[in-house]
Each structure stands twice: as C-alpha cells, then as structure tokens.
Short mmCIF file of C-alpha atoms in Angstrom, two decimals:
data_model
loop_
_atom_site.label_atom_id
_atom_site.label_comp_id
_atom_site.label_asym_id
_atom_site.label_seq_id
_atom_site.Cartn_x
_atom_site.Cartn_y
_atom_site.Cartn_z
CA UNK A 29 39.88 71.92 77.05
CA UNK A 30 43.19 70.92 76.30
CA UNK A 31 44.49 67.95 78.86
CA UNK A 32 47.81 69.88 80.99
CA UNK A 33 51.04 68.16 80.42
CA UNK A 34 51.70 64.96 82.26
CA UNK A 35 54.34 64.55 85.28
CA UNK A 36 57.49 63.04 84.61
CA UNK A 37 57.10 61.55 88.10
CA UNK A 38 54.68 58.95 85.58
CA UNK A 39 58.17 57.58 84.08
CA UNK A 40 61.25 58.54 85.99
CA UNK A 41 62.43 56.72 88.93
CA UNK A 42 63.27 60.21 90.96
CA UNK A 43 64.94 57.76 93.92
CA UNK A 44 67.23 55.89 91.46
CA UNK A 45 69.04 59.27 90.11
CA UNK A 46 72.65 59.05 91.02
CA UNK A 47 73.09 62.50 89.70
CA UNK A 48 69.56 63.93 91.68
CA UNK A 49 70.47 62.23 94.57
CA UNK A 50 74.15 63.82 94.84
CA UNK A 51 72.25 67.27 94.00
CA UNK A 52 69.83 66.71 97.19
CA UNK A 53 72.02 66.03 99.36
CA UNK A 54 74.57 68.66 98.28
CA UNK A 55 71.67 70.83 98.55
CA UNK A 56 70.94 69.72 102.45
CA UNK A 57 74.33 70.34 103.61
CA UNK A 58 74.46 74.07 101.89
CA UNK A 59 71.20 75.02 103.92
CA UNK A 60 72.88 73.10 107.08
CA UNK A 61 75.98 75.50 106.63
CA UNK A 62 73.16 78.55 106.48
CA UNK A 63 71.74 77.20 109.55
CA UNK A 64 75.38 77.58 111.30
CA UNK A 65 75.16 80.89 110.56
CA UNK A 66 72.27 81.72 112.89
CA UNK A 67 69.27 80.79 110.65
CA UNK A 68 66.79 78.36 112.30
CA UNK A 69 66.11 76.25 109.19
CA UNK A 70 63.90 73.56 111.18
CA UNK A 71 61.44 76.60 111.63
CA UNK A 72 61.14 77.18 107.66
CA UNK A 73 58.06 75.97 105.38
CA UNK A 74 59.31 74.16 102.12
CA UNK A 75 57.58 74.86 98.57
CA UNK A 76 58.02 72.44 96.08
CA UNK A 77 57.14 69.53 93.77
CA UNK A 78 57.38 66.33 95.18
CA UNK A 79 55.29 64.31 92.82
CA UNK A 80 54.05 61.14 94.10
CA UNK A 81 57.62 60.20 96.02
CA UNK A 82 58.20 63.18 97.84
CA UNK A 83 62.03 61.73 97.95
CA UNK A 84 63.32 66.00 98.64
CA UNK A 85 60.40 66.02 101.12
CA UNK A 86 61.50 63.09 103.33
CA UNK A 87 65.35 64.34 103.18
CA UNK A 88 64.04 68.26 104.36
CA UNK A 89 62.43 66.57 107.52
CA UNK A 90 64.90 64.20 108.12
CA UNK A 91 68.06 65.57 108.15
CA UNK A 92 66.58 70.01 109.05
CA UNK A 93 64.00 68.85 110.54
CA UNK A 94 61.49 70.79 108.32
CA UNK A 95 57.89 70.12 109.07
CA UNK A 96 55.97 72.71 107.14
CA UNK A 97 55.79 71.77 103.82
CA UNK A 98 53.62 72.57 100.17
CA UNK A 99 53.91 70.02 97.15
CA UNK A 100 52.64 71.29 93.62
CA UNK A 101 51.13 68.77 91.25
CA UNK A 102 50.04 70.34 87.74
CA UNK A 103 48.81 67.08 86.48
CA UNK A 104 45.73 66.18 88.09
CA UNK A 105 46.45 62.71 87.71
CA UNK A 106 49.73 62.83 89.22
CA UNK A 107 47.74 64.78 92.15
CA UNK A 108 45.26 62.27 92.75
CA UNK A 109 48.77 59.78 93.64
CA UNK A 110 50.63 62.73 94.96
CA UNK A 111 47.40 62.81 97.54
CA UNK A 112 47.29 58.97 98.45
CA UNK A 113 51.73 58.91 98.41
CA UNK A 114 51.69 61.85 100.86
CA UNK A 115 54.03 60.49 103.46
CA UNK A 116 53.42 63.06 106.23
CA UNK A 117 50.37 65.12 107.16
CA UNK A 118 52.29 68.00 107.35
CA UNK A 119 52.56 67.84 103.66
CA UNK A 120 49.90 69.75 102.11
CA UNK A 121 49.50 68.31 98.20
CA UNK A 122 48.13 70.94 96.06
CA UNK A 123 47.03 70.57 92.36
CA UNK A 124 47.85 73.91 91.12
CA UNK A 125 50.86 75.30 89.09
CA UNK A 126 53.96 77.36 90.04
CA UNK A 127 52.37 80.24 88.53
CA UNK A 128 49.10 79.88 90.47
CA UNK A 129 50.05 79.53 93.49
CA UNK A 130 53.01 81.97 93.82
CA UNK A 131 50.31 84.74 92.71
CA UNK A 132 48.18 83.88 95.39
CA UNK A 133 50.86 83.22 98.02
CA UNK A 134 51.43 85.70 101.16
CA UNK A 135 52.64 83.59 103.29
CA UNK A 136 55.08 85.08 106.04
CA UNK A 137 57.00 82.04 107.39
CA UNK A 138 60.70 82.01 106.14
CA UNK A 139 60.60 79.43 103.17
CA UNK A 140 62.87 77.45 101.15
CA UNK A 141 61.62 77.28 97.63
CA UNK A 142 63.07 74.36 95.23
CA UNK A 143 61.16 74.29 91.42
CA UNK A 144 61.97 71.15 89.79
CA UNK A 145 60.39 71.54 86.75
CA UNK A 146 59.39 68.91 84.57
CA UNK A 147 60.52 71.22 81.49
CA UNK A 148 62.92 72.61 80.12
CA UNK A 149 63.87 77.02 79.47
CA UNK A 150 60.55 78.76 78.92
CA UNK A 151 59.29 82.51 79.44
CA UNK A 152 57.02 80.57 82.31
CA UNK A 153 59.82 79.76 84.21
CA UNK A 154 61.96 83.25 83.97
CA UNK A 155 58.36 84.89 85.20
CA UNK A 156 58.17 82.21 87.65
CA UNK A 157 61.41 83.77 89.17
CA UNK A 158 60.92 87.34 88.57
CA UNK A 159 57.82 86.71 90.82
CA UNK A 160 59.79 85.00 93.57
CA UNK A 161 62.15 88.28 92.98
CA UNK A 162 58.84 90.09 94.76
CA UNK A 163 57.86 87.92 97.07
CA UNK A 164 61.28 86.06 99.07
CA UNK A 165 61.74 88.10 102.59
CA UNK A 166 65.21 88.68 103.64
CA UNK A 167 67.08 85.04 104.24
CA UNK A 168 64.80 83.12 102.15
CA UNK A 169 65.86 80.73 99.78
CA UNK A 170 65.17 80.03 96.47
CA UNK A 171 66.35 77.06 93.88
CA UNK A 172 64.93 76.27 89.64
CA UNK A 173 65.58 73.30 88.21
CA UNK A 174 64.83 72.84 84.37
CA UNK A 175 66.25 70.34 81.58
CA UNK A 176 69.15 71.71 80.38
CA UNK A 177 68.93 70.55 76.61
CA UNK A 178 67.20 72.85 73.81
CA UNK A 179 63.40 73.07 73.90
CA UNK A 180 61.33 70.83 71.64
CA UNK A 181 61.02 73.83 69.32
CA UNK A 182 64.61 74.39 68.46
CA UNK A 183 66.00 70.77 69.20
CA UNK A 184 66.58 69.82 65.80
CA UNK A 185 67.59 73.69 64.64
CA UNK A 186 70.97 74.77 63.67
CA UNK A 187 72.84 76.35 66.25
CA UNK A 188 72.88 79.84 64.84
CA UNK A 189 69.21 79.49 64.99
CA UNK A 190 68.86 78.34 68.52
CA UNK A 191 70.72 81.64 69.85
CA UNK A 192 68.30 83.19 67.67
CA UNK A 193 65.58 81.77 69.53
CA UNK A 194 67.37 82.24 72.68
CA UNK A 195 68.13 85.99 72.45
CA UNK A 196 64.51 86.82 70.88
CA UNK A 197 62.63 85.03 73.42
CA UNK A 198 64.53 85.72 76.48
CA UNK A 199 65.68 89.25 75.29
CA UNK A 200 68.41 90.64 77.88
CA UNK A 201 68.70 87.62 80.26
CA UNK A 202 70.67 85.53 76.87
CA UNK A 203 72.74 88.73 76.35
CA UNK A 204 75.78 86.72 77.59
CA UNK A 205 74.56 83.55 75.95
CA UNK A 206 77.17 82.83 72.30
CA UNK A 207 77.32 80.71 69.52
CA UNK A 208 79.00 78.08 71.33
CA UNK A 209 76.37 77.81 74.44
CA UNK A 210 74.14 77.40 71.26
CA UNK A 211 75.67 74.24 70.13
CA UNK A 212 73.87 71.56 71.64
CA UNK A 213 76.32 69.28 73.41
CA UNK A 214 76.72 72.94 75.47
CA UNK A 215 73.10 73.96 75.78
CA UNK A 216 73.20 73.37 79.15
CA UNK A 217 75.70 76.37 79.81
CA UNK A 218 73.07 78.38 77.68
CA UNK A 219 70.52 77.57 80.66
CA UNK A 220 72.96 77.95 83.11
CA UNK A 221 73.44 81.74 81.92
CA UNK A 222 69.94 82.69 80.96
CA UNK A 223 68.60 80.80 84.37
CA UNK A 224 71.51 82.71 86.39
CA UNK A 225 70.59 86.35 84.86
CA UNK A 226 67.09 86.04 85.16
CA UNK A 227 68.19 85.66 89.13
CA UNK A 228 70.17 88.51 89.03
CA UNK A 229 67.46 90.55 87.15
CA UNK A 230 64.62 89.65 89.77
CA UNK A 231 66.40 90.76 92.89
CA UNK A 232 68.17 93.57 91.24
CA UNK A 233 65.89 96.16 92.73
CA UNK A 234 65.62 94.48 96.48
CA UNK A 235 66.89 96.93 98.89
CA UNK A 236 67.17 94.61 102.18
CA UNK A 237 69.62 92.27 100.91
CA UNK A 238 71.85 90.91 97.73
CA UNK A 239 70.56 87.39 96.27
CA UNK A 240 73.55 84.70 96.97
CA UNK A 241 73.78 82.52 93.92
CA UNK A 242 75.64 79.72 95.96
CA UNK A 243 74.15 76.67 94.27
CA UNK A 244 74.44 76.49 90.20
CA UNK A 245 74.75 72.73 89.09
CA UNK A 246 74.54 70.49 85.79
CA UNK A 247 74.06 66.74 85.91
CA UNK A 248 72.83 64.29 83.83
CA UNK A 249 70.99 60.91 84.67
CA UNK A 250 69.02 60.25 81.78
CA UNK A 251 68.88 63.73 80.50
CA UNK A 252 70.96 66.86 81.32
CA UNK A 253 69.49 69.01 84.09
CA UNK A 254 70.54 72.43 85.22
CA UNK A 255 70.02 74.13 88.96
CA UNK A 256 70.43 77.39 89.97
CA UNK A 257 69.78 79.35 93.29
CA UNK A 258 70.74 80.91 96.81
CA UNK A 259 69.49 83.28 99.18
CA UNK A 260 68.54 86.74 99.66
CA UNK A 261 70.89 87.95 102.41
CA UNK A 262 72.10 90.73 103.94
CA UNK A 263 76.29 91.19 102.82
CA UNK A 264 77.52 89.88 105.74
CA UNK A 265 76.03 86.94 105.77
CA UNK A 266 76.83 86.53 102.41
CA UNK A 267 80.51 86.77 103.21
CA UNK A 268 80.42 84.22 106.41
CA UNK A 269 78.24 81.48 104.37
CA UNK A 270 80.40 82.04 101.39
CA UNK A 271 83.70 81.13 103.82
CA UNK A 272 81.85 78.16 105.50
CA UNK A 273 80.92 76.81 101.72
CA UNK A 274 84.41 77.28 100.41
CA UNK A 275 85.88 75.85 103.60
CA UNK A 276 83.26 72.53 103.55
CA UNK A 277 82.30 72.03 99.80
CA UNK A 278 85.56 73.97 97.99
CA UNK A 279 84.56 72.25 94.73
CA UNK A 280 81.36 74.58 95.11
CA UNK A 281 82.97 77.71 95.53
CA UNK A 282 86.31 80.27 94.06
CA UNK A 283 87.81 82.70 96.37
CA UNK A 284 85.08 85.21 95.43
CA UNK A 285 82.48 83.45 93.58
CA UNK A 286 80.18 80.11 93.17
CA UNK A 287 81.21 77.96 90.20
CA UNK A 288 79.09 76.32 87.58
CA UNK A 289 79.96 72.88 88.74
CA UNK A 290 79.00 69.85 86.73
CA UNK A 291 77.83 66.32 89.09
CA UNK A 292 79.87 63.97 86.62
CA UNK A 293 78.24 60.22 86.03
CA UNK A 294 80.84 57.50 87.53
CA UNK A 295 79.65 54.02 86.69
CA UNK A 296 81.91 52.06 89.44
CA UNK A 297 80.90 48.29 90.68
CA UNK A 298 81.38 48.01 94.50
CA UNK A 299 84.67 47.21 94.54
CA UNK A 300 85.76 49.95 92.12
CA UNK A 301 83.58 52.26 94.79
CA UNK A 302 85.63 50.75 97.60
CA UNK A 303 89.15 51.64 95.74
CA UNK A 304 87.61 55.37 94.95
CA UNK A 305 87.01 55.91 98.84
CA UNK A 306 90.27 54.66 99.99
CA UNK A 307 92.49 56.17 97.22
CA UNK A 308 90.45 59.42 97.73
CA UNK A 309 91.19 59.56 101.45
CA UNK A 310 94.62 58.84 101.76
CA UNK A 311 96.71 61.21 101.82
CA UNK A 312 99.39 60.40 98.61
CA UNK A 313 98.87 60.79 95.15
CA UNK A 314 101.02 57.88 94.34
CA UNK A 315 99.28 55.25 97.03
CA UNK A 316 99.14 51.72 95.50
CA UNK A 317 94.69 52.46 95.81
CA UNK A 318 95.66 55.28 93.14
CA UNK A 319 97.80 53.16 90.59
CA UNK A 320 95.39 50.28 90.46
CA UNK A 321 92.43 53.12 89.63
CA UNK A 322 95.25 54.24 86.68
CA UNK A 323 95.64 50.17 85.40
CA UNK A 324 92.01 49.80 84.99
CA UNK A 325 91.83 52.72 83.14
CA UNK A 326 90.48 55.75 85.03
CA UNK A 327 91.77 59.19 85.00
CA UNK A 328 92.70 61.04 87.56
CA UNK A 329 89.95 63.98 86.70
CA UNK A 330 87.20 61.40 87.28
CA UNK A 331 89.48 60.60 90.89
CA UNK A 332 89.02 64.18 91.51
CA UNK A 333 85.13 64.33 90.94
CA UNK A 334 84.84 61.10 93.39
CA UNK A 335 86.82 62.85 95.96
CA UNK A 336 84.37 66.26 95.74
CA UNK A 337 81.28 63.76 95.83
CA UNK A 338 82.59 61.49 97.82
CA UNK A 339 79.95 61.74 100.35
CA UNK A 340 77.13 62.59 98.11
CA UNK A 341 77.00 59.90 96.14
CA UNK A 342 74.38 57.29 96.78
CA UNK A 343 74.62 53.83 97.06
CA UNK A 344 71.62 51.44 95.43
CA UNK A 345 71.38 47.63 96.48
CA UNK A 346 69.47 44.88 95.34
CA UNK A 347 66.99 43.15 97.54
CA UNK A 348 65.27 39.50 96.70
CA UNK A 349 62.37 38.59 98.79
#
C-alpha cells in the first residue's frame, strides 16, 4: 500500500509566513464585515486543515469567537502530532482527506470552510469544490488554497504544452486560461482562473443564492500560493457586504467586482517599518517620511502595497532566554 503524501506542516514554519499571515488576517476581517451584516459568525463550525499548529484555528476563536471546529490531517503521521498539538478540545482532529470527509458530511450548522492544500491544481481539488457546490447552505462560506506554480508534471514543459495540459485536464474551467497564464512566472493567474471558474461552475445551478467570490489572493513566502472564495448569499447581501468591503479593504474590491490582488513581499528592518507606517498615514504625498522612503530606494508602488497591508502585516521578534 502506497505510503499517502506527507504534510508540508513537516517543513514549513506556517507561523513565520509574512505573506500567510497577512492572508489570515485579511481573511478574519472579511468574515467580521459579514458578521456586520447580520450573520452570527461566533455560532459557525470551521472545516479545515490546521496541521499540527492550528495557527487559522487559534485566530477563528480568538478574534469570531468560533468554537466549533474540524481539522483534516491526510498524513497519518502528521495526525498523530495534529492529535497531541490540538490546542482546544473543541477541535476535533480527524485523519481523513478532503474528499472523505466532505462525502460523508451532513452537517447542518452554518460553516466556514478554508482548504489549504498542501498541493498544487489537480482534478481532486476542482471535485473537491464542485462537491462543496452541493453541500454549502445559504450564507456559508467557502475558501481553496493551492500552490500556484505548475504541477510536478508540467514544471519543466514548454509553455505551449502546459496550456495543453491545462485545457485537457481541466476541460471548460481553463477555457479562459492563454498562452501567457501558461508561462510560468504567470502560472499563478492560470490557477487563479481555473480555481475561480470551477467556483462559478459549482454553484451555477444553486437556486437560493449567488456564490460571492470576495476573496481571490496570490502571495508568495517561499513558494507562490493562490486563494480563492466567498459566500453563497442571497443578492442583497451580496450588494451590502460588497459596499462594506470596498468601503474597509478598497484594495480588495472595484466598483462592481473583487480583484485578483497579489500580497507583495516587503523585506523592511524596523526602522524602515516605522517610516512605512508614518509616511503611509499622513496625509501628503510629499511628507519628508515619503522622500526618505524615495532616497533609500523604494518606489512608491511598494508605498502603496504597505499602505493596503498596513495592518495585516505581522511583526516577528527575536527572543533569547
């Protein structure tokens, strides 16, 4: 019997992720603005993978006061950790798949679902979501997560070949996918679309409600990443949460529709950090904060990404004991 894949939770560092850290907590303040909208969050359960840190865990209960919650652990080793790391015992660890355990699942508390998987684009992953298509009730939520470079299989291909790949194995869902999301310095915008139609196509035939794509992300810490997801919602709830997004998180959201918005990597020391928040909350462009950021060379694009992140990013300090 061949051994299942092994967690990345076995060799990333999920707390020290600048770029997964931002994503959480961008993530907790878009289901706080749902929850100002009449939705009693606090009351939801929470499905997903927390691994043997359970960092999005701890964050749920924290700040929405979540406190029932599922963690799935493929990797039974990873499970046996993910058992003895369980900080809560409202947690319940399961060593099962996505797959599994969606099939079986008939739960009827509202949920938030967030699959972080460990891969990248596969046919298991597009099923995974077709499934949730079926099974979300009215204002649930659903987020994926996958690597947003090209699969093992066509990592070293020529780009002509990878949309190939990506059109024959994902038929309709790559229809918008073109030579140039092929390339791989862009395969994450290939994800992005595929990952973004297979949403569309799952909740196409849902009658109570329209599925709000509000969240669609790309970062990179060690290795690009792609997220997208929402809620299924009835239209005028759509319409208020899109106005209370746009209004709180603008860099999230057009006049009409979510953007594909990219978490950009800043490597600033402390006191560059300290210039970025004062130059980014003053109100002039030309404020002395904003020409020293120009003499050590920074541009102002990477100004304007501090500014949207400004209170997402996370801070990391060194202790000696």
């Amino acid at each position: 019997m061949a051994r299942p894949p092994r967690s990345t939770g076995n060799f990333i560092s999920y707390d020290l992720r600048p770029g997964k850290q931002s994503e959480r907590r961008i993530l907790m303040d878009l289901l706080r603005l749902a929850g100002d909208g009449g939705l009693n969050i606090s009351s939801y359960r929470y499905l997903g993978m927390g691994a043997n840190r359970f960092y999005d865990f701890l964050l749920l209960h924290k700040y929405l006061g979540i406190s029932n919650m599922v963690s799935l652990e493929h990797d039974p080793v990873m499970h046996r950790r993910a058992v003895f790391n369980c900080p809560y015992t409202f947690i319940a660890p399961l060593g099962t798949d996505t797959t599994t355990y969606l099939g079986a699942d008939n739960s009827e508390d509202p949920t938030v679902v967030w699959f972080d998987y460990d891969s990248g684009l596969s046919l298991g992953v597009t099923q995974d979501i077709a499934t949730l298509g079926t099974k979300l009730k009215l204002n649930d939520f659903c987020f994926v997560t996958v690597y947003g470079g090209p699969p093992r299989v066509i990592d070293n291909a020529n780009d002509a070949d990878r949309l190939v790949w990506l059109q024959d194995t994902f038929g309709p869902l790559a229809g918008s996918v073109d030579i140039a999301d092929a390339q791989k310095a862009e395969f994450p915008s290939a994800v992005h679309k595929v990952l973004l139609a297979a949403v569309r196509n799952a909740f196409a035939q849902r009658r109570d409600g329209r599925f709000f794509p509000f969240l669609q992300i790309e970062y990179a810490d060690s290795k690009p990443m792609v997220t997208v997801g929402g809620a299924l919602m009835p239209e005028g709830q759509i319409i208020a949460l899109r106005q209370r997004i746009r209004a709180a998180m603008p860099f999230l959201m057009s006049s009409t529709d979510p953007k594909f918005y990219e978490i950009k990597s800043l490597h600033l020391t402390e006191r560059e950090r300290a210039l970025f928040d004062r130059a980014t909350t003053s109100p002039s462009k030309r404020s002395a904060e904003r020409n020293q950021i120009r003499r050590l060379g920074f541009r102002d694009a990477e100004v304007s990404a501090y500014k949207d992140l400004l209170r997402y990013f996370p801070r990391y300090v060194e202790a000696m004991i």
